[in-house]
């Protein structure tokens, strides 16, 4: 059965370099999937294809809730249902924290100003920065900025949340606060696809861990299996390098 | 005959000042109209240059390069003296405004393009991921940030436009310079020319100082 997010034979090349070499992946509604792997393995490219920030081979197929990820109206529908959090936050620096969260609901969903502001304040309280709503992003710490970015994505009430190395740009002492927000989010039943190097988070929160290398899925399964008892040598090498450095 | 009587003759100044004010008013109207029209043209050209389909991008680039290469005075004379041969007869004001706008638009387009290209790719990606369409991304996310970057160069360009309005005097437009040369002829004294120069400086010096201040502040913030 096709998943809520279904990916069939996903291929992408940059010139002669094949970044993704035929990925098949189904993610069920409410599932939390963590994707791990060495840099350059294609894991970021994979999730950036799901909302088509990256184009892909026309023979490949991605569907979200049955809607094909193509162009035009179908793509707009997918993007409204898929939230994304970036490594570098990408907050809008000319807008206050509250305005950052309000913008997409106002423009895409045509929510009234009052409703959007009330929703923004609720979401900001939920990620623990309700008292910073009138500040500009540059006056917040990295961890706070990333939590605003999560609130901004949640404002569109997405069915799926994509996280592209959300803690990789953070100072170590701020990683925890962002992971805590993501952990809470996972409990609410949102479908999450997380590219991460945080093995602790993956083992505690993920329903499934996927190990990628060289543009392919090498191994996948429950975290206890993939992280503690990997079957593939490449997975073992990677985990050995990450866990015992 | 001393130097004050020649160049700063109070009597001549008093007599010709109303003429100069009329000229100043025309100069300001021409400058403002050309600046606004040039900004709109430039923004349109920048969008076409960045996001148009292939042929549109090519034609836009051609336009921008040509109108940055042609001397403004040559363009003005073509508009005023050559276009009537193909039945297009513009008033001196419209000729001058067209020439100034066509050239200012080309420069403005490059300024806007540089401003938009200075916005990090992540801003476009975050907008797309949130479901904003291209127009919303431009209006709500990219341009508000780009405008802050391009205000100093745009102000610079506007100063140039106001200075270049003086060229309109060659197509018999009664702008500040034209009025000054006429007043000089009437009074047989160069004082009106000096006064006109002082008026240009008085209007543009504050803008020049403002640009320097903005550029300094901008450089400080980058550090």
Coordinates of C-alpha atoms in Angstrom, one line a residue:
Chain A
X1 CA 0.0 0.0 0.0
X2 CA 1.3 3.5 -0.9
X3 CA 2.2 5.6 2.0
X4 CA 0.9 9.1 2.9
X5 CA 4.2 10.2 1.4
X6 CA 5.1 7.8 -1.4
X7 CA 8.3 8.0 -3.4
X8 CA 8.9 5.8 -6.4
X9 CA 12.2 5.4 -8.2
X10 CA 13.4 8.8 -7.3
X11 CA 16.4 9.8 -9.4
X12 CA 18.3 13.1 -9.6
X13 CA 21.5 14.0 -11.3
X14 CA 23.7 17.1 -11.3
X15 CA 25.4 16.8 -14.7
X16 CA 27.0 13.3 -14.6
X17 CA 26.8 13.0 -10.8
X18 CA 23.9 10.9 -9.6
X19 CA 22.8 12.4 -6.3
X20 CA 19.8 10.1 -6.0
X21 CA 19.9 6.6 -7.6
X22 CA 16.4 5.2 -7.5
X23 CA 14.8 5.8 -4.1
X24 CA 11.6 4.0 -3.1
X25 CA 10.1 5.1 0.2
X26 CA 6.7 5.1 1.8
X27 CA 6.0 7.0 4.9
X28 CA 2.7 6.4 6.8
X29 CA 0.5 9.1 8.3
X30 CA 1.8 9.9 11.7
X31 CA 5.1 8.1 11.3
X32 CA 8.4 9.7 12.4
X33 CA 11.3 8.8 10.1
X34 CA 14.9 9.8 10.7
X35 CA 17.3 9.7 7.8
X36 CA 21.0 9.4 8.6
X37 CA 24.1 9.0 6.5
X38 CA 27.4 10.6 5.6
X39 CA 27.4 14.1 4.0
X40 CA 26.9 13.9 0.3
X41 CA 24.8 10.7 0.7
X42 CA 21.8 12.5 -0.8
X43 CA 19.6 12.6 2.3
X44 CA 19.0 16.4 2.2
X45 CA 18.4 16.2 -1.6
X46 CA 15.8 13.5 -0.9
X47 CA 13.7 15.5 1.4
X48 CA 14.1 18.7 -0.7
X49 CA 12.5 16.8 -3.5
X50 CA 9.4 16.0 -1.5
X51 CA 8.3 19.7 -1.7
X52 CA 10.2 20.1 -5.0
X53 CA 12.8 22.7 -3.8
X54 CA 14.8 20.4 -6.0
X55 CA 13.5 19.2 -9.3
X56 CA 14.0 15.5 -10.1
X57 CA 14.0 13.0 -13.0
X58 CA 10.6 13.2 -14.8
X59 CA 10.3 9.4 -14.7
X60 CA 10.3 9.5 -10.9
X61 CA 7.2 9.9 -8.9
X62 CA 6.5 11.5 -5.5
X63 CA 3.0 11.8 -4.0
X64 CA 1.9 13.5 -0.9
X65 CA -1.6 12.4 0.3
X66 CA -2.2 11.2 -3.3
X67 CA -1.3 14.5 -4.9
X68 CA 1.6 14.2 -7.3
X69 CA 4.5 16.6 -6.7
X70 CA 4.7 18.2 -10.1
X71 CA 4.2 21.9 -10.8
X72 CA 1.5 24.6 -10.8
X73 CA -1.6 24.0 -8.8
X74 CA -0.8 20.5 -7.6
X75 CA 2.6 21.7 -6.3
X76 CA 1.0 24.6 -4.5
X77 CA -1.4 22.2 -2.8
X78 CA 1.5 19.9 -1.7
X79 CA 3.6 22.9 -0.4
X80 CA 0.7 24.1 1.6
X81 CA 0.5 20.7 3.3
X82 CA 4.2 20.1 3.8
X83 CA 6.1 22.2 6.3
X84 CA 9.9 22.5 6.2
X85 CA 12.5 23.5 8.7
X86 CA 16.0 24.4 7.4
X87 CA 19.5 24.0 8.8
X88 CA 20.0 27.8 8.5
X89 CA 16.5 28.7 9.8
X90 CA 15.8 31.1 6.9
X91 CA 13.6 33.4 9.0
X92 CA 12.5 36.6 7.3
X93 CA 14.8 39.2 8.8
X94 CA 12.6 42.2 8.0
X95 CA 9.6 40.8 9.8
X96 CA 9.1 40.4 13.6
X97 CA 8.8 36.9 15.0
X98 CA 5.0 37.1 15.1
X99 CA 4.9 38.4 11.5
X100 CA 7.1 35.6 10.4
X101 CA 4.6 33.1 11.6
X102 CA 1.6 35.1 10.3
X103 CA 2.8 35.6 6.7
X104 CA 1.9 32.3 5.1
X105 CA -1.5 31.8 6.7
X106 CA -2.4 35.4 5.7
X107 CA -1.3 35.1 2.1
X108 CA -1.9 31.5 1.3
X109 CA -4.9 30.7 3.5
X110 CA -6.3 34.2 3.5
X111 CA -6.6 34.1 7.3
X112 CA -7.7 37.4 8.8
X113 CA -5.0 39.5 10.6
X114 CA -6.5 38.9 14.0
X115 CA -6.9 35.2 13.6
X116 CA -3.4 34.8 12.2
X117 CA -1.9 36.8 15.1
X118 CA -3.8 34.8 17.7
X119 CA -2.6 31.6 16.0
X120 CA 1.0 32.9 15.9
X121 CA 0.9 33.7 19.6
X122 CA -0.5 30.2 20.4
X123 CA 2.3 28.5 18.4
X124 CA 5.0 30.7 19.7
X125 CA 3.9 29.9 23.3
X126 CA 3.9 26.2 22.4
X127 CA 7.6 26.3 21.2
X128 CA 8.4 28.3 24.3
X129 CA 9.0 31.8 23.0
X130 CA 5.7 33.5 23.5
X131 CA 7.4 36.5 25.1
X132 CA 9.6 37.3 22.1
X133 CA 6.9 37.8 19.5
X134 CA 7.6 41.5 18.8
X135 CA 11.4 41.0 18.4
X136 CA 13.2 40.7 15.1
X137 CA 14.9 37.3 14.4
X138 CA 18.4 38.8 14.6
X139 CA 17.8 39.5 18.3
X140 CA 17.1 35.9 19.1
X141 CA 19.6 33.1 19.8
X142 CA 20.0 30.3 17.2
X143 CA 17.9 27.9 19.2
X144 CA 15.1 30.4 19.5
X145 CA 15.3 31.2 15.8
X146 CA 14.9 27.6 14.9
X147 CA 11.9 27.3 17.2
X148 CA 10.4 30.3 15.5
X149 CA 11.0 28.5 12.2
X150 CA 9.2 25.4 13.5
X151 CA 6.2 27.6 14.6
X152 CA 6.2 29.3 11.2
X153 CA 6.0 26.0 9.4
X154 CA 3.3 24.7 11.8
X155 CA 1.2 27.8 11.1
X156 CA 0.1 26.3 7.8
X157 CA -1.1 23.2 9.8
X158 CA 0.9 20.8 7.7
X159 CA 0.2 17.1 7.4
X160 CA 3.9 16.5 7.0
X161 CA 7.0 18.2 8.5
X162 CA 10.4 18.0 6.8
X163 CA 13.4 18.8 8.9
X164 CA 16.7 19.3 7.0
X165 CA 19.5 19.0 9.7
X166 CA 17.6 21.3 12.0
X167 CA 20.3 21.4 14.7
X168 CA 23.5 21.3 12.7
X169 CA 24.0 25.1 12.7
X170 CA 23.3 25.4 16.4
X171 CA 25.7 25.9 19.3
X172 CA 25.8 22.6 21.3
X173 CA 24.0 24.1 24.3
X174 CA 21.0 25.0 22.1
X175 CA 20.5 21.7 20.4
X176 CA 18.4 20.3 23.3
X177 CA 15.7 23.0 23.3
X178 CA 15.0 22.4 19.5
X179 CA 15.0 18.6 19.9
X180 CA 12.5 19.0 22.8
X181 CA 10.1 20.9 20.6
X182 CA 10.5 18.3 17.9
X183 CA 9.9 15.5 20.4
X184 CA 6.7 17.2 21.5
X185 CA 5.6 17.6 18.0
X186 CA 6.2 13.9 17.2
X187 CA 3.7 13.0 20.0
X188 CA 1.0 15.1 18.3
X189 CA 0.8 12.7 15.4
X190 CA 2.3 14.9 12.7
X191 CA 4.2 12.9 10.0
X192 CA 7.8 13.8 10.3
X193 CA 10.8 13.2 8.1
X194 CA 14.0 14.3 9.8
X195 CA 17.5 14.4 8.3
X196 CA 19.7 14.5 11.3
X197 CA 23.1 13.6 12.9
X198 CA 21.5 13.4 16.3
X199 CA 21.6 9.7 17.0
X200 CA 20.1 10.0 20.4
X201 CA 17.0 11.8 19.0
X202 CA 16.7 9.2 16.3
X203 CA 16.8 6.3 18.7
X204 CA 14.3 7.8 21.1
X205 CA 11.8 9.4 18.8
X206 CA 11.9 7.8 15.4
X207 CA 9.5 5.0 14.4
X208 CA 12.0 4.1 11.6
X209 CA 15.6 5.0 10.9
X210 CA 16.9 5.0 7.3
X211 CA 20.5 4.9 6.5
X212 CA 21.5 6.4 3.1
X213 CA 24.8 6.3 1.3
X214 CA 25.8 7.3 -2.2
X215 CA 22.2 8.2 -3.3
X216 CA 20.6 5.0 -2.1
X217 CA 18.8 3.6 0.9
X218 CA 21.2 1.1 2.3
X219 CA 19.3 -0.1 5.3
X220 CA 16.1 0.8 7.2
X221 CA 14.1 -0.4 10.2
X222 CA 13.2 0.3 13.8
X223 CA 15.9 2.4 15.5
X224 CA 16.9 -0.4 17.9
X225 CA 17.7 -2.6 14.9
X226 CA 19.4 -0.1 12.6
X227 CA 21.4 1.8 15.2
X228 CA 22.2 -1.0 17.6
X229 CA 22.4 -4.0 15.3
X230 CA 23.1 -2.8 11.7
X231 CA 23.2 -5.6 9.1
X232 CA 25.1 -3.7 6.4
X233 CA 28.8 -3.1 6.6
X234 CA 28.4 0.5 5.3
X235 CA 25.9 1.3 8.1
X236 CA 28.3 -0.2 10.7
X237 CA 31.2 1.8 9.4
X238 CA 29.2 5.0 9.5
X239 CA 27.8 4.4 13.0
X240 CA 31.2 3.4 14.2
X241 CA 32.7 6.7 12.9
X242 CA 29.8 8.8 14.4
X243 CA 29.5 7.1 17.8
X244 CA 33.2 6.5 18.6
X245 CA 35.0 9.7 17.5
Chain B
X1 CA 34.6 96.6 -12.6
X2 CA 35.0 94.3 -9.6
X3 CA 34.3 90.6 -9.5
X4 CA 31.1 90.9 -7.4
X5 CA 29.5 93.2 -9.9
X6 CA 30.3 90.6 -12.6
X7 CA 29.4 87.3 -11.0
X8 CA 27.2 88.1 -8.0
X9 CA 25.5 91.3 -9.1
X10 CA 22.7 91.9 -6.6
X11 CA 20.6 94.0 -9.0
X12 CA 20.7 91.3 -11.7
X13 CA 20.0 88.6 -9.1
X14 CA 16.9 90.4 -7.9
X15 CA 15.6 91.0 -11.4
X16 CA 16.2 87.5 -12.7
X17 CA 15.4 85.4 -9.6
X18 CA 11.7 84.9 -10.5
X19 CA 12.7 83.4 -13.9
X20 CA 15.1 81.1 -12.2
X21 CA 12.4 79.9 -9.8
X22 CA 10.2 79.1 -12.7
X23 CA 13.0 77.1 -14.2
X24 CA 13.7 75.3 -11.0
X25 CA 10.0 74.3 -10.8
X26 CA 10.2 72.7 -14.3
X27 CA 13.5 71.0 -13.4
X28 CA 12.0 69.5 -10.3
X29 CA 8.9 68.3 -12.1
X30 CA 11.0 66.8 -14.9
X31 CA 13.3 65.2 -12.4
X32 CA 10.6 63.8 -10.2
X33 CA 8.5 62.4 -13.1
X34 CA 11.6 60.8 -14.7
X35 CA 12.8 59.3 -11.4
X36 CA 9.4 57.7 -10.7
X37 CA 8.9 56.5 -14.2
X38 CA 12.5 55.2 -14.3
X39 CA 11.9 53.3 -11.1
X40 CA 8.8 51.6 -12.4
X41 CA 10.5 50.8 -15.7
X42 CA 13.6 49.5 -13.9
X43 CA 11.6 47.2 -11.6
X44 CA 9.8 45.7 -14.6
X45 CA 13.0 45.3 -16.5
X46 CA 14.7 43.6 -13.6
X47 CA 11.9 41.1 -13.2
X48 CA 11.9 40.4 -16.9
X49 CA 15.7 40.0 -16.9
X50 CA 15.7 37.6 -13.9
X51 CA 12.5 35.6 -14.3
X52 CA 11.2 36.1 -17.9
X53 CA 11.4 33.3 -20.5
X54 CA 14.6 33.0 -22.5
X55 CA 13.8 35.4 -25.4
X56 CA 12.4 38.0 -22.9
X57 CA 15.6 37.8 -20.9
X58 CA 17.7 38.3 -24.0
X59 CA 15.8 41.3 -25.2
X60 CA 15.8 42.9 -21.8
X61 CA 19.6 42.4 -21.5
X62 CA 20.0 44.0 -24.9
X63 CA 17.8 47.0 -23.9
X64 CA 19.7 47.5 -20.6
X65 CA 23.1 47.3 -22.3
X66 CA 22.1 49.7 -25.2
X67 CA 20.6 52.3 -23.0
X68 CA 23.5 52.3 -20.6
X69 CA 25.8 52.8 -23.6
X70 CA 24.1 55.6 -25.4
X71 CA 25.0 59.1 -24.3
X72 CA 21.9 60.8 -22.9
X73 CA 22.4 63.9 -25.0
X74 CA 22.4 61.8 -28.2
X75 CA 19.3 60.0 -27.2
X76 CA 17.5 63.2 -26.3
X77 CA 18.4 64.8 -29.6
X78 CA 17.2 61.7 -31.5
X79 CA 13.9 61.7 -29.6
X80 CA 13.3 65.4 -30.1
X81 CA 14.7 66.0 -33.6
X82 CA 14.6 62.5 -35.3
X83 CA 11.4 61.0 -34.2
X84 CA 9.2 63.7 -35.8
X85 CA 10.4 62.3 -39.2
X86 CA 8.4 59.1 -38.4
X87 CA 5.5 61.2 -37.2
X88 CA 6.2 61.0 -33.4
X89 CA 6.4 64.6 -32.3
X90 CA 6.9 65.0 -28.5
X91 CA 6.9 68.2 -26.5
X92 CA 10.2 69.3 -25.0
X93 CA 9.1 68.1 -21.6
X94 CA 7.9 64.7 -22.9
X95 CA 11.1 64.3 -25.0
X96 CA 13.3 65.0 -22.1
X97 CA 11.2 62.8 -19.7
X98 CA 11.3 59.9 -22.2
X99 CA 15.0 60.1 -22.7
X100 CA 15.7 60.4 -19.0
X101 CA 13.3 57.6 -18.1
X102 CA 14.6 55.2 -20.8
X103 CA 18.2 55.6 -19.6
X104 CA 17.4 55.7 -15.8
X105 CA 15.2 52.6 -16.2
X106 CA 18.2 50.7 -17.6
X107 CA 20.4 51.7 -14.7
X108 CA 17.7 51.1 -12.1
X109 CA 17.1 47.6 -13.6
X110 CA 20.7 46.7 -12.9
X111 CA 20.5 48.1 -9.4
X112 CA 17.3 46.2 -8.6
X113 CA 18.8 43.0 -10.1
X114 CA 21.9 43.3 -7.9
X115 CA 19.7 43.9 -4.9
X116 CA 17.5 40.9 -5.5
X117 CA 20.5 38.7 -6.2
X118 CA 22.0 39.7 -2.9
X119 CA 19.1 38.1 -1.0
X120 CA 20.1 34.6 0.2
X121 CA 18.7 31.6 -1.6
X122 CA 17.2 30.4 1.7
X123 CA 14.7 33.3 1.6
X124 CA 13.3 32.1 -1.7
X125 CA 13.3 28.4 -0.4
X126 CA 11.5 29.3 2.8
X127 CA 8.9 31.2 0.9
X128 CA 8.3 28.4 -1.5
X129 CA 8.2 25.8 1.2
X130 CA 5.5 27.8 3.0
X131 CA 3.4 27.8 -0.2
X132 CA 3.8 31.5 -1.3
X133 CA 3.6 31.9 -5.0
X134 CA 6.2 33.9 -7.0
X135 CA 4.4 37.2 -6.8
X136 CA 3.8 36.9 -3.0
X137 CA 7.5 35.9 -2.5
X138 CA 8.6 39.0 -4.3
X139 CA 6.2 41.4 -2.7
X140 CA 6.3 40.2 0.9
X141 CA 9.8 38.7 1.3
X142 CA 12.3 39.6 -1.4
X143 CA 11.6 43.2 -2.4
X144 CA 11.2 44.6 1.2
X145 CA 14.7 43.3 1.9
X146 CA 16.2 44.2 -1.5
X147 CA 14.9 47.8 -1.3
X148 CA 16.9 48.4 1.8
X149 CA 20.0 47.3 0.0
X150 CA 19.4 49.4 -3.1
X151 CA 18.3 52.6 -1.5
X152 CA 21.8 54.2 -1.6
X153 CA 22.5 53.3 -5.2
X154 CA 19.0 54.3 -6.2
X155 CA 19.4 57.7 -4.5
X156 CA 22.7 58.1 -6.4
X157 CA 20.9 57.3 -9.6
X158 CA 18.2 59.8 -8.8
X159 CA 20.8 62.5 -8.2
X160 CA 22.2 61.8 -11.7
X161 CA 18.7 62.1 -13.2
X162 CA 18.2 65.5 -11.6
X163 CA 21.6 66.7 -12.8
X164 CA 20.9 65.3 -16.3
X165 CA 17.6 67.3 -16.6
X166 CA 19.9 70.2 -17.4
X167 CA 20.5 68.6 -20.8
X168 CA 16.8 69.3 -21.6
X169 CA 17.8 72.9 -22.2
X170 CA 19.1 71.9 -25.6
X171 CA 15.6 71.0 -26.7
X172 CA 14.3 74.4 -25.7
X173 CA 12.8 73.3 -22.4
X174 CA 12.6 76.2 -20.0
X175 CA 14.3 74.4 -17.2
X176 CA 16.6 76.0 -14.6
X177 CA 19.7 76.0 -16.9
X178 CA 17.7 77.3 -19.9
X179 CA 16.2 80.1 -17.8
X180 CA 19.6 81.0 -16.5
X181 CA 21.2 81.3 -19.9
X182 CA 18.2 83.4 -21.1
X183 CA 18.4 85.6 -18.0
X184 CA 22.2 86.0 -18.6
X185 CA 21.5 87.1 -22.2
X186 CA 18.8 89.6 -21.1
X187 CA 20.9 91.0 -18.3
X188 CA 24.2 90.8 -20.2
X189 CA 25.7 89.5 -17.0
X190 CA 26.6 86.0 -15.9
X191 CA 25.2 86.3 -12.4
X192 CA 22.1 84.1 -13.2
X193 CA 24.4 81.2 -14.2
X194 CA 26.2 81.4 -10.9
X195 CA 22.9 81.5 -9.0
X196 CA 21.6 78.5 -11.0
X197 CA 24.7 76.5 -10.1
X198 CA 24.2 77.4 -6.5
X199 CA 20.5 76.3 -6.7
X200 CA 21.5 72.9 -8.2
X201 CA 24.1 72.4 -5.5
X202 CA 21.7 73.5 -2.7
X203 CA 19.2 70.9 -3.8
X204 CA 21.6 68.0 -4.5
X205 CA 24.2 68.4 -1.8
X206 CA 21.9 67.1 1.0
X207 CA 21.1 64.1 -1.1
X208 CA 24.8 63.4 -1.8
X209 CA 25.5 63.7 1.9
X210 CA 22.6 61.4 2.7
X211 CA 23.9 58.7 0.3
X212 CA 27.4 58.9 2.0
X213 CA 25.8 58.5 5.4
X214 CA 23.7 55.6 4.3
X215 CA 26.6 53.9 2.7
X216 CA 28.7 54.4 5.8
X217 CA 26.0 53.0 8.0
X218 CA 25.4 50.0 5.7
X219 CA 29.1 49.2 5.7
X220 CA 29.2 49.4 9.5
X221 CA 26.3 47.0 9.8
X222 CA 27.9 44.5 7.5
X223 CA 31.0 44.2 9.7

